[in-house]
Tab-separated table of C-alpha atoms in Angstrom:
chain	number	residue	atom	x	y	z
D	909	MET	CA	-73.537	-159.462	-49.043
D	910	THR	CA	-71.962	-158.462	-45.729
D	911	THR	CA	-68.306	-159.397	-45.996
D	912	GLU	CA	-65.588	-158.794	-43.450
D	913	LEU	CA	-61.871	-159.485	-43.422
D	914	SER	CA	-59.321	-159.599	-40.648
D	915	THR	CA	-55.834	-160.993	-40.129
D	916	LEU	CA	-54.740	-162.976	-37.079
D	917	SER	CA	-51.476	-162.386	-35.213
D	918	ASN	CA	-49.761	-165.216	-37.113
D	919	GLY	CA	-50.836	-163.870	-40.523
D	920	LEU	CA	-53.827	-166.161	-41.188
D	921	ARG	CA	-56.627	-164.311	-42.967
D	922	VAL	CA	-60.258	-164.673	-41.860
D	923	ALA	CA	-62.865	-163.774	-44.488
D	924	THR	CA	-66.593	-164.057	-43.794
D	925	ASP	CA	-69.855	-163.531	-45.635
D	926	ARG	CA	-72.744	-163.007	-43.234
D	927	ILE	CA	-76.219	-164.197	-44.248
D	928	ASP	CA	-78.809	-163.581	-41.525
D	929	THR	CA	-81.626	-165.395	-43.330
D	930	VAL	CA	-80.172	-168.910	-43.025
D	931	ASP	CA	-79.625	-171.246	-40.094
D	932	THR	CA	-76.349	-172.789	-41.254
D	933	VAL	CA	-72.666	-171.934	-41.566
D	934	ALA	CA	-70.201	-173.272	-44.112
D	935	LEU	CA	-66.592	-172.766	-43.131
D	936	GLY	CA	-63.183	-174.133	-43.938
D	937	LEU	CA	-59.457	-173.655	-44.159
D	938	TRP	CA	-57.934	-173.285	-47.616
D	939	VAL	CA	-54.194	-173.770	-48.064
D	940	ASP	CA	-52.366	-172.171	-50.977
D	941	VAL	CA	-50.429	-175.321	-51.891
D	942	GLY	CA	-51.309	-178.387	-53.920
D	943	THR	CA	-49.967	-181.018	-56.271
D	944	ARG	CA	-47.747	-178.642	-58.234
D	945	HIS	CA	-45.787	-177.890	-55.054
D	946	GLU	CA	-44.693	-181.525	-54.574
D	947	PRO	CA	-41.275	-182.879	-55.535
D	948	ALA	CA	-41.673	-185.478	-58.292
D	949	GLU	CA	-40.541	-188.320	-56.049
D	950	ILE	CA	-43.479	-187.799	-53.666
D	951	ASN	CA	-46.201	-186.956	-56.203
D	952	GLY	CA	-49.486	-187.603	-54.415
D	953	ALA	CA	-48.251	-186.479	-50.981
D	954	ALA	CA	-50.598	-183.458	-50.826
D	955	HIS	CA	-53.602	-185.697	-51.464
D	956	PHE	CA	-52.307	-188.386	-49.067
D	957	LEU	CA	-51.939	-185.720	-46.367
D	958	GLU	CA	-55.511	-184.572	-46.939
D	959	HIS	CA	-56.699	-188.141	-46.307
D	960	MET	CA	-54.570	-188.572	-43.185
D	961	ALA	CA	-55.850	-185.373	-41.577
D	962	PHE	CA	-59.098	-187.184	-40.747
D	963	LYS	CA	-57.419	-190.285	-39.282
D	964	GLY	CA	-56.885	-189.150	-35.718
D	965	THR	CA	-55.373	-186.391	-33.608
D	966	GLU	CA	-53.924	-186.180	-30.129
D	967	ARG	CA	-57.458	-185.587	-28.780
D	968	ARG	CA	-59.691	-187.413	-31.238
D	969	SER	CA	-59.619	-190.755	-32.974
D	970	ALA	CA	-60.815	-191.048	-36.573
D	971	ALA	CA	-64.107	-192.443	-35.290
D	972	VAL	CA	-64.568	-189.592	-32.803
D	973	ILE	CA	-63.974	-186.989	-35.523
D	974	ALA	CA	-66.769	-188.529	-37.601
D	975	GLU	CA	-69.071	-188.998	-34.609
D	976	GLU	CA	-68.701	-185.428	-33.294
D	977	ILE	CA	-69.534	-183.730	-36.588
D	978	GLU	CA	-72.383	-186.081	-37.448
D	979	ALA	CA	-73.850	-185.891	-33.927
D	980	VAL	CA	-74.792	-182.288	-34.725
D	981	GLY	CA	-76.004	-183.142	-38.238
D	982	GLY	CA	-73.006	-181.579	-39.937
D	983	HIS	CA	-70.561	-182.901	-42.485
D	984	LEU	CA	-66.823	-182.606	-42.937
D	985	ASN	CA	-64.796	-183.027	-46.116
D	986	ALA	CA	-61.669	-181.999	-48.016
D	987	TYR	CA	-60.157	-181.882	-51.486
D	988	THR	CA	-56.783	-181.427	-53.132
D	989	SER	CA	-56.212	-179.614	-56.416
D	990	ARG	CA	-53.092	-178.716	-58.335
D	991	GLU	CA	-52.768	-175.344	-56.592
D	992	SER	CA	-54.669	-175.577	-53.297
D	993	THR	CA	-55.972	-177.891	-50.592
D	994	ALA	CA	-59.186	-177.372	-48.629
D	995	TYR	CA	-60.663	-178.723	-45.391
D	996	TYR	CA	-64.245	-177.628	-44.810
D	997	ALA	CA	-67.470	-178.272	-42.913
D	998	LYS	CA	-71.136	-177.303	-42.934
D	999	VAL	CA	-73.132	-177.166	-39.710
D	1000	LEU	CA	-76.036	-175.448	-38.031
D	1001	LYS	CA	-75.094	-171.935	-36.931
D	1002	GLU	CA	-74.769	-172.848	-33.238
D	1003	ASP	CA	-72.250	-175.580	-34.064
D	1004	ALA	CA	-69.750	-173.437	-35.978
D	1005	PRO	CA	-67.358	-173.346	-32.973
D	1006	LEU	CA	-67.282	-177.159	-32.892
D	1007	ALA	CA	-66.592	-177.339	-36.634
D	1008	LEU	CA	-63.722	-174.860	-36.363
D	1009	ASP	CA	-62.314	-176.725	-33.354
D	1010	ILE	CA	-62.240	-179.971	-35.340
D	1011	LEU	CA	-60.657	-178.312	-38.377
D	1012	ALA	CA	-58.011	-176.650	-36.217
D	1013	ASP	CA	-57.337	-179.949	-34.467
D	1014	ILE	CA	-56.810	-182.023	-37.612
D	1015	LEU	CA	-54.490	-179.435	-39.189
D	1016	GLN	CA	-52.305	-178.943	-36.115
D	1017	HIS	CA	-52.462	-182.128	-34.062
D	1018	SER	CA	-52.878	-185.093	-36.414
D	1019	ILE	CA	-50.744	-188.028	-35.249
D	1020	PHE	CA	-50.353	-189.910	-38.546
D	1021	ASP	CA	-50.720	-193.262	-36.864
D	1022	PRO	CA	-48.684	-195.841	-38.864
D	1023	ALA	CA	-51.503	-198.392	-38.852
D	1024	GLU	CA	-54.012	-195.799	-40.097
D	1025	LEU	CA	-51.523	-194.705	-42.738
D	1026	GLU	CA	-51.220	-198.222	-44.136
D	1027	ARG	CA	-55.005	-198.566	-44.286
D	1028	GLU	CA	-55.317	-195.225	-46.049
D	1029	ARG	CA	-52.566	-196.177	-48.478
D	1030	THR	CA	-54.793	-199.056	-49.579
D	1031	VAL	CA	-57.791	-196.740	-49.870
D	1032	ILE	CA	-55.865	-194.300	-52.082
D	1033	LEU	CA	-54.659	-197.122	-54.316
D	1034	GLN	CA	-58.306	-198.127	-54.693
D	1035	GLU	CA	-59.170	-194.519	-55.526
D	1036	ILE	CA	-56.509	-194.506	-58.251
D	1037	GLY	CA	-57.891	-197.793	-59.562
D	1038	GLN	CA	-61.395	-196.356	-59.653
D	1039	ALA	CA	-60.156	-193.314	-61.585
D	1040	ASN	CA	-58.381	-195.585	-64.078
D	1041	ASP	CA	-61.624	-197.509	-64.525
D	1042	THR	CA	-63.510	-194.271	-65.283
D	1043	PRO	CA	-62.353	-193.256	-68.759
D	1044	ASP	CA	-64.219	-189.946	-68.901
D	1045	ASP	CA	-62.367	-189.010	-65.708
D	1046	ILE	CA	-58.835	-190.308	-66.256
D	1047	VAL	CA	-58.653	-188.879	-69.782
D	1048	PHE	CA	-58.349	-185.424	-68.188
D	1049	ASP	CA	-55.252	-186.534	-66.274
D	1050	TYR	CA	-53.749	-187.761	-69.530
D	1051	PHE	CA	-54.660	-184.436	-71.128
D	1052	GLN	CA	-53.010	-182.451	-68.332
D	1053	GLU	CA	-49.842	-184.529	-68.591
D	1054	CYS	CA	-49.752	-184.105	-72.371
D	1055	ALA	CA	-50.206	-180.332	-72.145
D	1056	TYR	CA	-47.551	-179.996	-69.413
D	1057	PRO	CA	-45.180	-182.957	-69.886
D	1058	GLU	CA	-42.370	-183.751	-67.430
D	1059	GLN	CA	-43.276	-180.986	-64.979
D	1060	ALA	CA	-45.220	-180.484	-61.769
D	1061	MET	CA	-48.330	-179.043	-63.436
D	1062	GLY	CA	-48.733	-182.186	-65.511
D	1063	ARG	CA	-48.575	-184.700	-62.667
D	1064	PRO	CA	-51.791	-186.310	-61.325
D	1065	VAL	CA	-53.323	-185.158	-58.050
D	1066	LEU	CA	-53.705	-188.743	-56.805
D	1067	GLY	CA	-50.131	-189.702	-57.650
D	1068	SER	CA	-49.092	-192.977	-59.235
D	1069	PRO	CA	-49.556	-196.430	-57.652
D	1070	GLU	CA	-45.780	-196.896	-57.631
D	1071	ILE	CA	-45.170	-193.751	-55.578
D	1072	ILE	CA	-48.132	-194.271	-53.251
D	1073	ARG	CA	-46.909	-197.799	-52.434
D	1074	ARG	CA	-43.493	-196.564	-51.326
D	1075	ILE	CA	-44.177	-193.121	-49.842
D	1076	ARG	CA	-43.188	-192.981	-46.163
D	1077	ARG	CA	-44.877	-191.454	-43.141
D	1078	GLU	CA	-42.033	-188.994	-42.587
D	1079	GLN	CA	-42.379	-187.704	-46.151
D	1080	ILE	CA	-46.052	-186.887	-45.627
D	1081	VAL	CA	-45.365	-185.278	-42.259
D	1082	GLY	CA	-42.494	-183.382	-43.878
D	1083	TYR	CA	-44.774	-182.073	-46.621
D	1084	LEU	CA	-47.124	-180.701	-43.953
D	1085	ARG	CA	-44.249	-179.169	-41.999
D	1086	ASP	CA	-42.660	-177.568	-45.047
D	1087	HIS	CA	-45.764	-176.267	-46.812
D	1088	TYR	CA	-48.547	-175.432	-44.351
D	1089	ALA	CA	-48.232	-171.958	-42.810
D	1090	ALA	CA	-50.689	-169.318	-41.627
D	1091	GLU	CA	-49.770	-166.712	-44.234
D	1092	ARG	CA	-50.576	-169.228	-46.985
D	1093	MET	CA	-53.993	-170.037	-45.521
D	1094	VAL	CA	-57.465	-168.533	-45.463
D	1095	LEU	CA	-60.257	-169.289	-43.014
D	1096	ALA	CA	-63.432	-168.610	-44.986
D	1097	ALA	CA	-66.991	-168.807	-43.704
D	1098	ALA	CA	-70.462	-167.989	-45.007
D	1099	GLY	CA	-73.798	-168.117	-43.231
D	1100	ASN	CA	-75.414	-166.916	-40.024
D	1101	LEU	CA	-72.290	-165.944	-38.111
D	1102	ASP	CA	-70.534	-163.182	-36.202
D	1103	HIS	CA	-67.193	-162.269	-37.779
D	1104	ASP	CA	-65.543	-160.948	-34.639
D	1105	LYS	CA	-66.479	-164.023	-32.599
D	1106	LEU	CA	-65.228	-166.367	-35.307
D	1107	ALA	CA	-61.952	-164.441	-35.650
D	1108	ALA	CA	-61.431	-164.443	-31.879
D	1109	LEU	CA	-62.028	-168.198	-31.741
D	1110	ALA	CA	-59.664	-168.714	-34.665
D	1111	GLU	CA	-56.994	-166.662	-32.891
D	1112	ARG	CA	-57.209	-169.049	-29.950
D	1113	LEU	CA	-57.509	-172.317	-31.889
D	1114	LEU	CA	-55.071	-171.697	-34.741
D	1115	SER	CA	-52.268	-169.866	-32.980
D	1116	GLY	CA	-50.061	-172.949	-33.256
D	1117	LEU	CA	-49.695	-172.571	-37.014
D	1118	PRO	CA	-46.317	-171.196	-38.060
D	1119	ARG	CA	-46.464	-167.786	-39.693
D	1120	GLN	CA	-44.487	-168.481	-42.839
D	1121	ARG	CA	-43.042	-171.309	-44.941
D	1122	PRO	CA	-41.157	-170.402	-48.137
D	1123	VAL	CA	-42.774	-172.437	-50.915
D	1124	VAL	CA	-41.530	-172.540	-54.494
D	1125	ALA	CA	-43.620	-173.849	-57.381
D	1126	GLU	CA	-42.107	-175.033	-60.644
D	1127	ALA	CA	-43.267	-172.752	-63.454
D	1128	ALA	CA	-45.915	-174.182	-65.783
D	1129	ARG	CA	-44.697	-174.530	-69.369
D	1130	TYR	CA	-47.394	-175.435	-71.887
D	1131	ARG	CA	-46.018	-177.704	-74.608
D	1132	GLY	CA	-48.949	-179.531	-76.183
D	1133	GLY	CA	-48.818	-182.572	-78.425
D	1134	GLU	CA	-50.793	-185.798	-78.542
D	1135	ARG	CA	-51.285	-188.990	-76.597
D	1136	ARG	CA	-53.442	-191.885	-77.777
D	1137	ILE	CA	-54.180	-194.773	-75.435
D	1138	GLU	CA	-55.745	-197.781	-77.077
D	1139	ARG	CA	-58.163	-199.516	-74.714
D	1140	ASP	CA	-60.999	-201.961	-75.323
D	1141	LEU	CA	-63.888	-199.585	-74.603
D	1142	GLU	CA	-67.294	-199.046	-76.138
D	1143	GLN	CA	-66.651	-195.320	-76.462
D	1144	LEU	CA	-63.729	-193.150	-77.473
D	1145	HIS	CA	-63.050	-190.395	-74.950
D	1146	LEU	CA	-61.058	-187.462	-76.247
D	1147	VAL	CA	-59.954	-184.039	-75.087
D	1148	LEU	CA	-58.743	-181.383	-77.505
D	1149	GLY	CA	-57.178	-178.288	-75.983
D	1150	PHE	CA	-55.120	-175.137	-76.394
D	1151	PRO	CA	-53.090	-172.762	-74.223
D	1152	GLY	CA	-55.455	-170.690	-72.112
D	1153	LEU	CA	-55.258	-167.777	-69.689
D	1154	GLU	CA	-53.904	-167.227	-66.208
D	1155	LEU	CA	-56.305	-166.554	-63.359
D	1156	ASP	CA	-55.476	-162.859	-63.171
D	1157	ASP	CA	-55.434	-162.248	-66.925
D	1158	PRO	CA	-57.711	-159.336	-67.904
D	1159	ASP	CA	-59.399	-161.610	-70.460
D	1160	TYR	CA	-60.092	-164.461	-68.014
D	1161	TYR	CA	-63.831	-163.776	-68.020
D	1162	ALA	CA	-63.820	-163.505	-71.807
D	1163	ALA	CA	-62.421	-167.054	-71.950
D	1164	SER	CA	-65.190	-168.229	-69.631
D	1165	VAL	CA	-67.869	-166.527	-71.735
D	1166	LEU	CA	-66.386	-168.078	-74.880
D	1167	SER	CA	-66.415	-171.536	-73.293
D	1168	THR	CA	-70.042	-171.114	-72.250
D	1169	ALA	CA	-71.115	-170.094	-75.744
D	1170	PHE	CA	-69.049	-172.755	-77.458
D	1171	GLY	CA	-69.806	-175.766	-75.285
D	1172	GLY	CA	-71.466	-174.744	-72.042
D	1173	GLY	CA	-75.000	-176.011	-72.436
D	1174	MET	CA	-77.651	-177.466	-74.715
D	1175	SER	CA	-77.868	-174.224	-76.719
D	1176	SER	CA	-74.105	-174.100	-77.302
D	1177	ARG	CA	-72.536	-174.504	-80.723
D	1178	LEU	CA	-70.919	-177.838	-79.955
D	1179	PHE	CA	-74.032	-179.417	-78.483
D	1180	GLN	CA	-76.308	-178.202	-81.258
D	1181	GLU	CA	-74.036	-178.946	-84.197
D	1182	ILE	CA	-72.326	-182.151	-83.084
D	1183	ARG	CA	-74.877	-183.877	-80.885
D	1184	GLU	CA	-78.271	-182.559	-81.936
D	1185	LYS	CA	-77.792	-182.111	-85.693
D	1186	ARG	CA	-75.337	-184.916	-86.396
D	1187	GLY	CA	-75.733	-187.363	-83.497
D	1188	LEU	CA	-71.975	-187.939	-83.343
D	1189	VAL	CA	-71.594	-187.865	-79.536
D	1190	TYR	CA	-73.435	-188.604	-76.352
D	1191	ALA	CA	-71.521	-186.017	-74.319
D	1192	ILE	CA	-69.599	-182.915	-75.372
D	1193	HIS	CA	-68.590	-179.745	-73.569
D	1194	SER	CA	-65.842	-177.140	-73.438
D	1195	PHE	CA	-64.008	-175.931	-70.339
D	1196	VAL	CA	-61.514	-173.429	-68.975
D	1197	HIS	CA	-58.784	-174.457	-66.524
D	1198	ALA	CA	-56.951	-171.382	-65.241
D	1199	TYR	CA	-53.873	-171.408	-63.001
D	1200	ARG	CA	-51.588	-168.808	-61.437
D	1201	ASP	CA	-49.162	-168.760	-64.361
D	1202	SER	CA	-50.864	-170.675	-67.167
D	1203	GLY	CA	-54.171	-172.043	-68.372
D	1204	LEU	CA	-56.008	-174.372	-70.731
D	1205	PHE	CA	-59.041	-174.101	-72.975
D	1206	GLY	CA	-60.379	-177.506	-73.889
D	1207	ILE	CA	-63.152	-179.610	-75.364
D	1208	TYR	CA	-64.228	-183.055	-74.140
D	1209	ALA	CA	-66.199	-185.451	-76.338
D	1210	GLY	CA	-67.339	-189.034	-75.885
D	1211	THR	CA	-68.200	-190.854	-79.093
D	1212	GLY	CA	-68.633	-194.331	-80.564
D	1213	GLU	CA	-65.912	-196.070	-82.540
D	1214	ASP	CA	-67.890	-195.801	-85.776
D	1215	GLU	CA	-68.456	-192.052	-85.328
D	1216	ALA	CA	-64.901	-191.125	-84.301
D	1217	ALA	CA	-63.523	-190.598	-87.799
D	1218	GLU	CA	-66.393	-188.246	-88.699
D	1219	LEU	CA	-66.281	-186.389	-85.393
D	1220	MET	CA	-62.779	-184.909	-85.567
D	1221	PRO	CA	-63.164	-182.984	-88.866
D	1222	VAL	CA	-66.434	-181.474	-87.614
D	1223	LEU	CA	-64.933	-180.635	-84.217
D	1224	CYS	CA	-61.925	-178.987	-85.851
D	1225	GLU	CA	-64.160	-177.062	-88.249
D	1226	GLU	CA	-66.306	-175.712	-85.423
D	1227	THR	CA	-63.226	-174.772	-83.423
D	1228	ALA	CA	-61.591	-173.018	-86.375
D	1229	ARG	CA	-64.833	-171.063	-86.939
D	1230	LEU	CA	-64.288	-169.337	-83.589
D	1231	HIS	CA	-61.695	-167.167	-85.303
D	1232	ASP	CA	-64.703	-165.440	-86.906
D	1233	GLY	CA	-66.046	-164.587	-83.448
D	1234	LEU	CA	-69.422	-165.147	-81.815
D	1235	ARG	CA	-72.778	-163.890	-82.989
D	1236	GLU	CA	-74.231	-161.106	-80.862
D	1237	SER	CA	-77.019	-163.435	-79.720
D	1238	GLU	CA	-74.498	-166.093	-78.664
D	1239	LEU	CA	-72.432	-163.595	-76.720
D	1240	ALA	CA	-75.492	-162.180	-74.941
D	1241	ARG	CA	-76.845	-165.627	-74.101
D	1242	ALA	CA	-73.500	-166.833	-72.718
D	1243	LYS	CA	-73.101	-163.768	-70.524
D	1244	THR	CA	-76.628	-164.204	-69.181
D	1245	GLN	CA	-75.934	-167.884	-68.428
D	1246	MET	CA	-72.801	-166.982	-66.493
D	1247	LYS	CA	-74.452	-164.181	-64.538
D	1248	ALA	CA	-77.440	-166.369	-63.669
D	1249	GLY	CA	-75.188	-169.202	-62.547
D	1250	LEU	CA	-73.217	-166.840	-60.327
D	1251	LEU	CA	-76.277	-165.232	-58.767
D	1252	MET	CA	-78.015	-168.583	-58.214
D	1253	SER	CA	-74.908	-169.869	-56.431
D	1254	LEU	CA	-75.303	-167.077	-53.875
D	1255	GLU	CA	-78.239	-169.027	-52.443
D	1256	SER	CA	-75.790	-171.662	-51.143
D	1257	THR	CA	-73.630	-171.011	-48.083
D	1258	SER	CA	-71.172	-173.677	-49.269
D	1259	ALA	CA	-70.767	-172.015	-52.673
D	1260	ARG	CA	-70.319	-168.584	-51.114
D	1261	CYS	CA	-67.711	-169.939	-48.711
D	1262	GLU	CA	-65.799	-171.593	-51.572
D	1263	GLN	CA	-65.978	-168.440	-53.705
D	1264	MET	CA	-64.718	-166.329	-50.824
D	1265	ALA	CA	-61.806	-168.660	-50.109
D	1266	GLN	CA	-60.669	-169.002	-53.717
D	1267	HIS	CA	-60.925	-165.266	-54.349
D	1268	MET	CA	-58.826	-164.576	-51.253
D	1269	LEU	CA	-56.168	-167.090	-52.305
D	1270	ILE	CA	-55.950	-165.784	-55.859
D	1271	HIS	CA	-56.548	-162.048	-55.505
D	1272	GLY	CA	-56.154	-161.346	-51.785
D	1273	THR	CA	-59.513	-159.593	-51.555
D	1274	PRO	CA	-63.032	-160.707	-50.527
D	1275	PHE	CA	-65.330	-162.073	-53.220
D	1276	ASP	CA	-67.572	-159.364	-54.717
D	1277	PRO	CA	-70.342	-160.685	-57.034
D	1278	VAL	CA	-71.191	-157.166	-58.212
D	1279	ASP	CA	-67.654	-156.772	-59.534
D	1280	ILE	CA	-67.748	-160.218	-61.172
D	1281	VAL	CA	-71.028	-159.405	-62.932
D	1282	ARG	CA	-69.500	-156.140	-64.160
D	1283	ARG	CA	-66.510	-158.026	-65.602
D	1284	ILE	CA	-68.784	-160.520	-67.345
D	1285	GLU	CA	-70.919	-157.759	-68.828
D	1286	ALA	CA	-67.784	-155.992	-70.106
D	1287	VAL	CA	-66.793	-158.938	-72.330
D	1288	ASP	CA	-67.082	-157.918	-75.979
D	1289	ALA	CA	-66.203	-159.255	-79.411
D	1290	ALA	CA	-62.674	-157.863	-79.208
D	1291	ALA	CA	-61.982	-159.740	-75.980
D	1292	ILE	CA	-63.294	-162.977	-77.477
D	1293	GLY	CA	-60.985	-162.435	-80.445
D	1294	ARG	CA	-57.964	-161.978	-78.188
D	1295	VAL	CA	-58.682	-165.264	-76.409
D	1296	VAL	CA	-58.973	-167.229	-79.648
D	1297	GLU	CA	-55.851	-165.598	-81.092
D	1298	ARG	CA	-53.769	-167.033	-78.247
D	1299	TRP	CA	-54.410	-170.519	-79.582
D	1300	ARG	CA	-52.127	-169.769	-82.522
D	1301	SER	CA	-49.148	-169.360	-80.186
D	1302	ALA	CA	-48.604	-173.075	-79.549
D	1303	PRO	CA	-49.618	-176.497	-80.874
D	1304	PRO	CA	-52.890	-178.041	-79.688
D	1305	THR	CA	-53.095	-180.890	-77.208
D	1306	LEU	CA	-55.025	-184.031	-78.103
D	1307	THR	CA	-55.622	-186.952	-75.768
D	1308	ALA	CA	-57.706	-189.952	-76.823
D	1309	LEU	CA	-58.610	-193.000	-74.747
D	1310	GLY	CA	-60.385	-196.043	-76.188
D	1311	PRO	CA	-60.643	-197.155	-79.842
D	1312	ALA	CA	-58.364	-194.316	-80.962
D	1313	ARG	CA	-57.118	-195.929	-84.179
D	1314	GLN	CA	-60.004	-194.327	-86.093
D	1315	LEU	CA	-58.650	-190.807	-85.554
D	1316	GLU	CA	-56.673	-189.062	-88.255
D	1317	ASP	CA	-53.032	-188.159	-87.616
D	1318	PHE	CA	-51.982	-185.159	-85.544
D	1319	ASP	CA	-50.522	-183.148	-88.448
D	1320	ARG	CA	-53.815	-183.398	-90.335
D	1321	LEU	CA	-55.682	-182.264	-87.227
D	1322	GLN	CA	-53.424	-179.212	-86.876
D	1323	ALA	CA	-53.954	-178.340	-90.522
D	1324	ARG	CA	-57.739	-178.430	-90.042
D	1325	LEU	CA	-57.521	-176.192	-86.971
D	1326	ASN	CA	-55.443	-173.639	-88.861
D	1327	GLY	CA	-58.023	-173.504	-91.634
């Protein structure tokens, strides 16, 4: 990897990863604010803003934005998460200046046309409806809210229909004005590019961004508990979770290795024991969600109504068994899976751009796969034990959506998890 980093006069950081053997460039602007930075009364504003950025600027209509990027065979997209927002593109190497010009335009000169805003309000309400109609998707929002109740970290990225219906144009514009600043942003790029030329172009195109905006995020306070939503579904969708690790915790990679061994593939404990041997689920996996000041370790399972009662005792038993650690073969296999996944991702300019941006936002330094591999290899049985031990510090979180009446009560579940 050939990585370079520079800082523009307004404080915006430019991080690049040059790859001479490809003909494309992936690039984007990542902003260090997301859903957790919204006041409760405008929950969903960060996501609404992301939508509106593509709906016309002083120089380009929404149609022209789409036509210009697609005329060169490129694509343009964005996403909002709880802690960041991203606007990115992928183009042929000669069209990188056009892509950056469009990105700079939509972030500095969007007009937020009232008619476009009303149309996009309808689109977002449809998006919320689609999420609500997708139980294996919306159950994670319920899980997040249950783990972090009555606080910013627990609120949904899309917002609620009630808030989206009443949110005003000036509130969305105000969120942009109050939260987007150069020192909270990273321009990341990967592919066949020249760092100095890209930085010089960025200096010219993005100079209108203000240097600094003081942004305060409500602290995340894991609470746990349960939420059961009865719905007439063929399957029961459930998520069982525990307090996890922060992004900069020394044992972050140990948590990721543990998740891979426990429920990260067809060879994992959960897949083999619960799906293959017992046939109790169609889908099951574990996951790690890490944030700046908190984190979650969780397990998702989708099961039939008749199998639900049998599933939970087995799931709790397998989870409790983690206190005994992983077998050496499991630990080695999980580390190899993670290293292979990381190294395979280096073949994608989009993945390398994303990795660079996120690493800059979180750690302030360019992404270094050699260092990441070293951290994965350093995970040992003691680190795995420390991760599991943290689960004893707070109650679990259980969210179930569908025919949930078959599940045993929460106190019984806790007793099983504690052995």
